[in-house]
Amino acid sequence: MKAIYFIIFLIICPFVSFSQMLDKRLDKYQNTIVDFLREQGEISNSEKSNYYTEFLISGEIGNLGPNTKVFRIGITSTHSKQYLGILNSKELKLFPTKNFDIEFDLIFEVLHSSKLRTSNENLLKCIKNIKSLYLTEQAKVPTVIN
Amino acid sequence: MAKSEEGLKQLQALNDSSSKIDLKIDKIEMPNKWGVSNTTFDSKGTALKSDIIIYEANLKQFMTDVNVSGCTVTADLQAQEYVKASQNNDLDSMIAAVAGHESVHSTDDKNLKQRYENFKYNKNHHVEAEPERIETIILLQLNVH
């Protein structure tokens, strides 16, 4: 009987809509991301961290080899901004995404210390995407009225 | 919200929405944020649920700033209407207007789709125009009374 239920589950599974907005590779950093967003003034203290985890969202903007991925990370809240995150084999590094000129040194440092396995063309494309993210987001203040 | 024609329309939209929407008023201070809508989407960008949160303490602070410190009237119509509501100590109208704004973000299919694309694919859709328009209409309708 259990086998029948399992087969039915497998059949209907592809048709059920799941909410997974955050890249699976970032799952274990959910609390880190929520704490970071709280520090940035993006989310309030009135809700517990696990309330916000289901609203986390990400998009990959750079694949710099098997150990290093670059993401745009944020929360699907209106009037919020997106942040740069670099995931390597050791950690997820999140950036305030406020000032490209200032933060680029740190971004470079993190990329330099990561074991990149990618083409020059791919690396340049990723840096272009990072710059583009800053151009869109650095002017935003998370605490804009409405 | 129900005291204005546009607010009533937004309440109806919230009621008719195919996704689950909760509306709550939070008394905690949230620096300069008056309201938000937190939404979960499925992988196709369809909204599954939204939480609309109005930050009442911030609206009260704005009223205090207007009534105690005074306020320069700006050219912006919506700002003028918020000043007017504050001078009338009409917190309900301000809450209704912010709720109407967030309602558009949470119920309008086009706005939801564009919000998802902005988040997920770094698009630059201007998602604030319609919510701002509805917010101003609600204020104008309520400030007349």
Tab-separated table of C-alpha atoms in Angstrom:
chain	number	residue	atom	x	y	z
A	1	MET	CA	0.000	0.000	0.000
A	2	LYS	CA	2.832	2.357	0.932
A	3	ALA	CA	4.395	1.721	-2.466
A	4	ILE	CA	1.165	2.800	-4.194
A	5	TYR	CA	1.059	6.066	-2.189
A	6	PHE	CA	4.707	6.667	-3.069
A	7	ILE	CA	4.037	6.136	-6.800
A	8	ILE	CA	1.026	8.508	-6.654
A	9	PHE	CA	3.242	11.094	-4.920
A	10	LEU	CA	5.889	10.764	-7.653
A	11	ILE	CA	3.243	11.240	-10.351
A	12	ILE	CA	1.658	14.399	-8.884
A	13	CYS	CA	4.922	15.874	-7.606
A	14	PRO	CA	5.902	17.704	-10.836
A	15	PHE	CA	2.499	19.415	-10.968
A	16	VAL	CA	2.594	20.872	-7.472
A	17	SER	CA	3.933	24.423	-7.167
A	18	PHE	CA	6.625	24.705	-4.532
A	19	SER	CA	7.974	27.936	-3.186
A	20	GLN	CA	11.767	27.702	-3.463
A	21	MET	CA	12.980	31.160	-4.353
A	22	LEU	CA	16.397	30.819	-2.744
A	23	ASP	CA	19.057	28.798	-4.552
A	24	LYS	CA	19.380	25.397	-2.848
A	25	ARG	CA	23.127	25.943	-2.438
A	26	LEU	CA	22.310	28.850	-0.112
A	27	ASP	CA	19.885	26.887	2.068
A	28	LYS	CA	22.333	26.338	4.913
A	29	TYR	CA	23.020	30.090	5.050
A	30	GLN	CA	19.380	31.142	5.505
A	31	ASN	CA	19.904	32.387	9.067
A	32	THR	CA	23.116	34.188	8.073
A	33	ILE	CA	21.238	35.995	5.300
A	34	VAL	CA	18.325	36.969	7.568
A	35	ASP	CA	20.748	38.304	10.224
A	36	PHE	CA	22.540	40.300	7.521
A	37	LEU	CA	19.253	41.771	6.225
A	38	ARG	CA	18.334	42.739	9.793
A	39	GLU	CA	21.700	44.500	10.202
A	40	GLN	CA	21.053	46.408	6.980
A	41	GLY	CA	17.696	47.665	8.312
A	42	GLU	CA	15.867	45.685	5.660
A	43	ILE	CA	13.612	43.689	7.985
A	44	SER	CA	12.049	44.365	11.372
A	45	ASN	CA	12.757	42.839	14.757
A	46	SER	CA	9.112	42.078	15.412
A	47	GLU	CA	9.201	38.808	13.511
A	48	LYS	CA	11.410	35.805	14.262
A	49	SER	CA	14.107	34.862	11.752
A	50	ASN	CA	12.253	31.787	10.517
A	51	TYR	CA	9.353	34.017	9.412
A	52	TYR	CA	11.631	35.678	6.859
A	53	THR	CA	13.374	32.577	5.499
A	54	GLU	CA	10.450	31.717	3.229
A	55	PHE	CA	10.673	35.163	1.597
A	56	LEU	CA	14.385	34.917	0.726
A	57	ILE	CA	15.168	35.036	-2.987
A	58	SER	CA	18.335	34.787	-5.066
A	59	GLY	CA	19.575	34.848	-8.635
A	60	GLU	CA	22.947	33.605	-9.868
A	61	ILE	CA	24.963	36.310	-11.601
A	62	GLY	CA	28.273	34.498	-11.887
A	63	ASN	CA	29.506	30.910	-12.044
A	64	LEU	CA	33.239	31.004	-11.461
A	65	GLY	CA	33.875	27.274	-11.262
A	66	PRO	CA	32.620	24.417	-9.085
A	67	ASN	CA	33.508	26.167	-5.816
A	68	THR	CA	32.594	29.799	-6.437
A	69	LYS	CA	29.195	31.208	-7.311
A	70	VAL	CA	28.083	34.844	-7.251
A	71	PHE	CA	24.506	35.702	-6.321
A	72	ARG	CA	22.056	38.537	-6.048
A	73	ILE	CA	20.312	37.937	-2.699
A	74	GLY	CA	17.401	39.633	-0.960
A	75	ILE	CA	13.861	39.345	0.274
A	76	THR	CA	10.682	39.573	-1.805
A	77	SER	CA	9.474	42.508	0.216
A	78	THR	CA	8.268	45.635	-1.573
A	79	HIS	CA	10.666	48.581	-1.281
A	80	SER	CA	13.637	46.355	-0.482
A	81	LYS	CA	17.012	46.119	-2.163
A	82	GLN	CA	19.120	43.222	-3.407
A	83	TYR	CA	22.597	42.431	-2.114
A	84	LEU	CA	25.725	40.844	-3.525
A	85	GLY	CA	26.705	37.444	-2.135
A	86	ILE	CA	29.770	35.376	-3.027
A	87	LEU	CA	29.670	31.701	-2.108
A	88	ASN	CA	32.868	29.695	-2.075
A	89	SER	CA	33.793	26.387	-0.516
A	90	LYS	CA	34.378	28.018	2.877
A	91	GLU	CA	31.677	30.635	3.366
A	92	LEU	CA	29.022	32.964	2.029
A	93	LYS	CA	30.234	36.543	1.991
A	94	LEU	CA	27.530	39.215	1.840
A	95	PHE	CA	28.146	42.816	0.841
A	96	PRO	CA	26.156	45.945	1.828
A	97	THR	CA	26.011	46.859	-1.886
A	98	LYS	CA	26.155	50.553	-1.064
A	99	ASN	CA	29.295	51.791	-2.779
A	100	PHE	CA	31.023	49.921	-5.594
A	101	ASP	CA	34.221	51.957	-5.375
A	102	ILE	CA	34.656	51.133	-1.695
A	103	GLU	CA	33.404	47.553	-1.716
A	104	PHE	CA	35.191	46.427	-4.874
A	105	ASP	CA	38.483	45.989	-2.976
A	106	LEU	CA	36.788	43.514	-0.658
A	107	ILE	CA	35.007	41.778	-3.542
A	108	PHE	CA	38.354	41.418	-5.312
A	109	GLU	CA	39.924	40.045	-2.132
A	110	VAL	CA	37.206	37.386	-1.753
A	111	LEU	CA	37.439	36.403	-5.431
A	112	HIS	CA	41.239	36.324	-5.227
A	113	SER	CA	41.183	33.989	-2.218
A	114	SER	CA	38.607	31.698	-3.847
A	115	LYS	CA	39.845	28.964	-6.128
A	116	LEU	CA	38.415	30.258	-9.388
A	117	ARG	CA	38.229	27.836	-12.285
A	118	THR	CA	36.774	29.830	-15.112
A	119	SER	CA	37.662	31.619	-18.325
A	120	ASN	CA	38.740	35.264	-18.443
A	121	GLU	CA	35.638	35.976	-20.482
A	122	ASN	CA	33.391	34.450	-17.805
A	123	LEU	CA	35.153	36.374	-15.037
A	124	LEU	CA	34.762	39.669	-16.909
A	125	LYS	CA	31.080	38.911	-17.523
A	126	CYS	CA	30.612	38.260	-13.797
A	127	ILE	CA	32.340	41.533	-12.836
A	128	LYS	CA	30.105	43.338	-15.336
A	129	ASN	CA	27.043	41.755	-13.666
A	130	ILE	CA	28.314	42.775	-10.215
A	131	LYS	CA	28.798	46.353	-11.424
A	132	SER	CA	25.318	46.322	-12.929
A	133	LEU	CA	23.870	45.136	-9.595
A	134	TYR	CA	25.575	48.015	-7.784
A	135	LEU	CA	24.318	50.524	-10.350
A	136	THR	CA	20.743	49.359	-9.713
A	137	GLU	CA	20.926	48.837	-5.968
A	138	GLN	CA	23.505	51.156	-4.416
A	139	ALA	CA	21.295	54.209	-4.746
A	140	LYS	CA	18.500	52.429	-2.876
A	141	VAL	CA	18.229	52.881	0.841
A	142	PRO	CA	16.398	49.961	2.456
A	143	THR	CA	14.375	52.357	4.549
A	144	VAL	CA	12.503	54.264	1.888
A	145	ILE	CA	9.057	55.481	2.860
A	146	ASN	CA	6.605	52.947	1.453
B	1	MET	CA	-10.197	51.551	3.602
B	2	ALA	CA	-13.907	50.918	3.139
B	3	LYS	CA	-14.660	54.626	3.683
B	4	SER	CA	-13.305	55.492	0.242
B	5	GLU	CA	-14.441	54.182	-3.131
B	6	GLU	CA	-10.909	53.222	-4.190
B	7	GLY	CA	-10.144	51.694	-0.782
B	8	LEU	CA	-13.255	49.563	-1.078
B	9	LYS	CA	-12.116	48.384	-4.521
B	10	GLN	CA	-8.764	47.374	-3.049
B	11	LEU	CA	-10.463	45.525	-0.191
B	12	GLN	CA	-12.503	43.646	-2.780
B	13	ALA	CA	-9.321	42.840	-4.736
B	14	LEU	CA	-7.719	41.488	-1.551
B	15	ASN	CA	-10.816	39.391	-0.884
B	16	ASP	CA	-10.978	38.083	-4.471
B	17	SER	CA	-7.272	37.288	-4.772
B	18	SER	CA	-6.428	33.706	-5.730
B	19	SER	CA	-3.419	33.810	-3.391
B	20	LYS	CA	-3.664	34.011	0.397
B	21	ILE	CA	-3.152	37.567	1.679
B	22	ASP	CA	-2.843	38.617	5.327
B	23	LEU	CA	-3.063	42.272	6.312
B	24	LYS	CA	-1.709	43.361	9.664
B	25	ILE	CA	-0.772	46.507	11.525
B	26	ASP	CA	2.566	46.322	13.321
B	27	LYS	CA	3.162	48.734	16.181
B	28	ILE	CA	6.936	48.368	16.097
B	29	GLU	CA	9.107	51.198	14.740
B	30	MET	CA	10.662	50.372	11.402
B	31	PRO	CA	12.856	53.264	10.322
B	32	ASN	CA	10.983	55.256	7.678
B	33	LYS	CA	9.126	52.265	6.277
B	34	TRP	CA	5.383	52.798	6.268
B	35	GLY	CA	4.301	49.508	4.774
B	36	VAL	CA	5.564	46.424	2.950
B	37	SER	CA	4.226	43.375	1.203
B	38	ASN	CA	6.204	40.161	1.647
B	39	THR	CA	5.335	37.654	-1.057
B	40	THR	CA	6.228	34.052	-1.830
B	41	PHE	CA	6.267	33.014	-5.492
B	42	ASP	CA	6.412	29.618	-7.161
B	43	SER	CA	9.080	28.828	-9.751
B	44	LYS	CA	6.936	30.336	-12.529
B	45	GLY	CA	6.552	33.635	-10.681
B	46	THR	CA	2.966	33.062	-9.562
B	47	ALA	CA	2.238	34.552	-6.147
B	48	LEU	CA	1.389	31.955	-3.527
B	49	LYS	CA	0.845	34.229	-0.525
B	50	SER	CA	1.495	37.757	0.686
B	51	ASP	CA	1.761	39.412	4.079
B	52	ILE	CA	0.949	43.106	4.046
B	53	ILE	CA	2.361	44.892	7.085
B	54	ILE	CA	1.595	48.514	7.982
B	55	TYR	CA	4.053	50.172	10.391
B	56	GLU	CA	1.717	52.281	12.508
B	57	ALA	CA	4.402	53.807	14.739
B	58	ASN	CA	6.073	55.384	11.724
B	59	LEU	CA	2.831	56.949	10.528
B	60	LYS	CA	2.269	58.316	14.040
B	61	GLN	CA	5.781	59.721	14.037
B	62	PHE	CA	5.076	61.472	10.735
B	63	MET	CA	1.911	63.002	12.260
B	64	THR	CA	3.921	64.210	15.241
B	65	ASP	CA	6.576	65.695	12.968
B	66	VAL	CA	3.915	67.557	11.009
B	67	ASN	CA	1.946	68.794	14.009
B	68	VAL	CA	4.789	69.577	16.403
B	69	SER	CA	7.666	70.550	14.172
B	70	GLY	CA	5.629	72.012	11.333
B	71	CYS	CA	6.059	71.000	7.753
B	72	THR	CA	6.887	72.706	4.480
B	73	VAL	CA	4.219	72.010	1.880
B	74	THR	CA	5.878	70.385	-1.089
B	75	ALA	CA	4.792	70.308	-4.710
B	76	ASP	CA	4.051	66.605	-4.406
B	77	LEU	CA	0.298	66.005	-4.253
B	78	GLN	CA	0.540	62.804	-2.224
B	79	ALA	CA	2.822	64.445	0.358
B	80	GLN	CA	0.385	67.369	0.646
B	81	GLU	CA	-2.455	64.930	1.327
B	82	TYR	CA	-0.444	63.137	4.008
B	83	VAL	CA	0.245	66.502	5.662
B	84	LYS	CA	-3.478	67.317	5.502
B	85	ALA	CA	-4.430	63.954	7.062
B	86	SER	CA	-1.819	64.494	9.786
B	87	GLN	CA	-3.148	67.951	10.587
B	88	ASN	CA	-6.607	66.345	10.957
B	89	ASN	CA	-5.084	63.645	13.214
B	90	ASP	CA	-6.567	61.174	10.764
B	91	LEU	CA	-4.373	58.107	11.238
B	92	ASP	CA	-7.040	55.822	9.760
B	93	SER	CA	-6.827	57.551	6.370
B	94	MET	CA	-3.070	57.243	6.326
B	95	ILE	CA	-3.257	53.532	7.174
B	96	ALA	CA	-5.917	53.057	4.465
B	97	ALA	CA	-3.737	54.768	1.859
B	98	VAL	CA	-0.639	52.703	2.681
B	99	ALA	CA	-2.739	49.511	2.749
B	100	GLY	CA	-4.173	50.436	-0.666
B	101	HIS	CA	-0.653	50.922	-2.025
B	102	GLU	CA	0.495	47.524	-0.754
B	103	SER	CA	-2.741	45.928	-1.944
B	104	VAL	CA	-1.836	46.766	-5.560
B	105	HIS	CA	1.592	45.168	-5.040
B	106	SER	CA	-0.113	42.025	-3.728
B	107	THR	CA	-3.161	41.632	-6.001
B	108	ASP	CA	-2.344	43.129	-9.403
B	109	ASP	CA	-1.098	40.278	-11.611
B	110	LYS	CA	1.102	42.515	-13.754
B	111	ASN	CA	2.670	44.159	-10.694
B	112	LEU	CA	3.315	40.772	-9.068
B	113	LYS	CA	4.893	39.352	-12.238
B	114	GLN	CA	7.119	42.424	-12.620
B	115	ARG	CA	8.127	42.331	-8.946
B	116	TYR	CA	9.158	38.686	-9.368
B	117	GLU	CA	11.170	39.480	-12.508
B	118	ASN	CA	12.906	42.368	-10.745
B	119	PHE	CA	13.882	40.099	-7.872
B	120	LYS	CA	14.763	36.956	-9.796
B	121	TYR	CA	16.161	38.257	-13.070
B	122	ASN	CA	17.395	41.740	-12.129
B	123	LYS	CA	14.861	43.417	-14.421
B	124	ASN	CA	14.118	47.062	-13.890
B	125	HIS	CA	10.333	47.249	-14.145
B	126	HIS	CA	8.874	50.358	-12.558
B	127	VAL	CA	6.484	48.717	-10.128
B	128	GLU	CA	5.658	51.751	-7.999
B	129	ALA	CA	3.630	53.929	-10.387
B	130	GLU	CA	0.238	52.225	-10.004
B	131	PRO	CA	0.482	51.657	-6.218
B	132	GLU	CA	1.446	55.337	-5.771
B	133	ARG	CA	-1.514	56.426	-7.922
B	134	ILE	CA	-3.974	54.331	-5.912
B	135	GLU	CA	-2.474	55.571	-2.627
B	136	THR	CA	-2.986	59.205	-3.664
B	137	ILE	CA	-6.555	58.565	-4.843
B	138	ILE	CA	-7.472	56.999	-1.483
B	139	LEU	CA	-6.008	59.981	0.387
B	140	LEU	CA	-7.822	62.459	-1.845
B	141	GLN	CA	-11.146	60.644	-1.389
B	142	LEU	CA	-10.747	60.414	2.395
B	143	ASN	CA	-9.434	63.945	2.942
B	144	VAL	CA	-12.546	65.438	1.326
B	145	HIS	CA	-14.703	64.196	4.207
